[in-house]
Amino acid sequence: MSRHHLRTAVAGVPTLIVMGYDRPLNEYFLQLWVDGPGPDADEPTYSSLDEPAADWRDIGTVVRKLGELGIQVPRSMIGAVVNDAACRAGNRIVEHAPDGGVTEPSS
């Protein structure tokens, strides 16, 4: 599984966006977490697992959901996730910055 992280704010709330590619399921995923301590940080505020009828094999589903939630991520983040699927990448964690910068602490 690849995991791509972006720290941002959604409606003024510090939020960790996690998206990536799940090799065993051969599909993309998306999660939103409150980015900070406290009880709200224990469970995702949104998870693609809660929408099993959506086609998570299509990156367009992730892009549409981000749009519905009013979230913009760097285009490079979407491209990196698509590349992970094309390469069937796993065991990868990548930190993205709003300006498109990338850090891969797992390498």
Tab-separated table of C-alpha atoms in Angstrom:
chain	number	residue	atom	x	y	z
A	1	MET	CA	0.000	0.000	0.000
A	2	SER	CA	1.232	3.471	-0.770
A	3	ARG	CA	0.280	6.390	1.463
A	4	HIS	CA	0.494	10.019	0.409
A	5	HIS	CA	-0.020	12.628	3.144
A	6	LEU	CA	-0.895	16.313	2.902
A	7	ARG	CA	-1.358	18.534	5.940
A	8	THR	CA	-3.803	21.364	5.292
A	9	ALA	CA	-6.926	22.963	6.742
A	10	VAL	CA	-10.494	22.108	5.772
A	11	ALA	CA	-13.088	24.651	6.907
A	12	GLY	CA	-10.483	26.024	9.311
A	13	VAL	CA	-9.803	22.624	10.903
A	14	PRO	CA	-6.227	21.269	10.654
A	15	THR	CA	-6.605	18.173	8.505
A	16	LEU	CA	-4.381	15.328	7.378
A	17	ILE	CA	-5.362	14.057	3.937
A	18	VAL	CA	-4.230	10.494	3.280
A	19	MET	CA	-4.641	8.953	-0.136
A	20	GLY	CA	-2.916	6.182	-1.968
A	21	TYR	CA	-3.039	2.882	-3.741
A	22	ASP	CA	-3.878	-0.447	-2.101
A	23	ARG	CA	-2.091	-3.256	-3.952
A	24	PRO	CA	-4.091	-6.228	-2.611
A	25	LEU	CA	-7.410	-4.559	-3.427
A	26	ASN	CA	-6.069	-2.929	-6.614
A	27	GLU	CA	-7.835	0.330	-5.814
A	28	TYR	CA	-7.275	3.839	-4.548
A	29	PHE	CA	-8.332	5.133	-1.152
A	30	LEU	CA	-8.937	8.470	0.536
A	31	GLN	CA	-9.101	9.402	4.212
A	32	LEU	CA	-9.367	12.671	6.120
A	33	TRP	CA	-8.146	12.948	9.707
A	34	VAL	CA	-8.181	15.779	12.228
A	35	ASP	CA	-4.502	16.722	12.366
A	36	GLY	CA	-3.763	17.077	16.033
A	37	PRO	CA	-4.298	15.574	19.453
A	38	GLY	CA	-7.685	14.849	20.933
A	39	PRO	CA	-10.575	12.440	20.572
A	40	ASP	CA	-11.452	13.679	17.063
A	41	ALA	CA	-8.071	12.431	15.813
A	42	ASP	CA	-8.818	8.789	16.698
A	43	GLU	CA	-11.091	8.066	13.731
A	44	PRO	CA	-11.082	9.481	10.206
A	45	THR	CA	-13.622	12.211	9.528
A	46	TYR	CA	-13.988	10.682	6.059
A	47	SER	CA	-12.960	7.291	4.677
A	48	SER	CA	-13.486	5.837	1.224
A	49	LEU	CA	-14.278	2.571	3.016
A	50	ASP	CA	-17.593	4.180	3.970
A	51	GLU	CA	-18.533	4.362	0.275
A	52	PRO	CA	-18.084	0.791	-0.991
A	53	ALA	CA	-20.407	1.334	-3.974
A	54	ALA	CA	-18.045	3.967	-5.452
A	55	ASP	CA	-15.523	2.787	-8.049
A	56	TRP	CA	-12.266	3.232	-6.134
A	57	ARG	CA	-10.350	1.551	-8.993
A	58	ASP	CA	-10.739	4.870	-10.855
A	59	ILE	CA	-8.613	7.852	-9.771
A	60	GLY	CA	-11.475	10.011	-11.039
A	61	THR	CA	-13.493	8.856	-8.028
A	62	VAL	CA	-10.819	10.228	-5.690
A	63	VAL	CA	-10.629	13.514	-7.625
A	64	ARG	CA	-14.427	13.903	-7.624
A	65	LYS	CA	-14.652	13.191	-3.885
A	66	LEU	CA	-11.946	15.767	-3.154
A	67	GLY	CA	-13.952	18.280	-5.204
A	68	GLU	CA	-17.176	17.427	-3.359
A	69	LEU	CA	-15.359	18.004	-0.076
A	70	GLY	CA	-13.920	21.307	-1.341
A	71	ILE	CA	-10.328	20.100	-1.023
A	72	GLN	CA	-7.499	20.940	-3.389
A	73	VAL	CA	-4.342	18.874	-3.418
A	74	PRO	CA	-1.235	19.443	-5.536
A	75	ARG	CA	-1.529	17.882	-8.984
A	76	SER	CA	1.763	16.157	-8.287
A	77	MET	CA	0.084	14.270	-5.427
A	78	ILE	CA	-2.590	12.857	-7.740
A	79	GLY	CA	0.091	11.978	-10.303
A	80	ALA	CA	2.197	10.201	-7.685
A	81	VAL	CA	-0.753	8.071	-6.567
A	82	VAL	CA	-1.580	7.162	-10.184
A	83	ASN	CA	2.077	6.252	-10.725
A	84	ASP	CA	1.976	4.018	-7.643
A	85	ALA	CA	-0.960	2.133	-9.161
A	86	ALA	CA	0.802	1.799	-12.518
A	87	CYS	CA	3.898	0.407	-10.767
A	88	ARG	CA	1.859	-1.514	-8.171
A	89	ALA	CA	3.936	0.225	-5.510
A	90	GLY	CA	3.652	-0.724	-1.880
A	91	ASN	CA	5.235	0.044	1.476
A	92	ARG	CA	5.665	3.677	0.493
A	93	ILE	CA	4.919	6.799	2.533
A	94	VAL	CA	5.228	10.227	0.920
A	95	GLU	CA	4.691	13.644	2.529
A	96	HIS	CA	3.378	16.329	0.173
A	97	ALA	CA	3.381	20.075	0.755
A	98	PRO	CA	0.691	22.439	-0.571
A	99	ASP	CA	3.310	23.999	-2.868
A	100	GLY	CA	3.982	20.601	-4.496
A	101	GLY	CA	7.131	19.788	-2.529
A	102	VAL	CA	7.674	16.118	-1.684
A	103	THR	CA	9.500	14.256	1.068
A	104	GLU	CA	9.719	10.480	1.157
A	105	PRO	CA	10.843	9.517	4.657
A	106	SER	CA	10.483	5.793	3.928
A	107	SER	CA	13.242	5.789	1.313
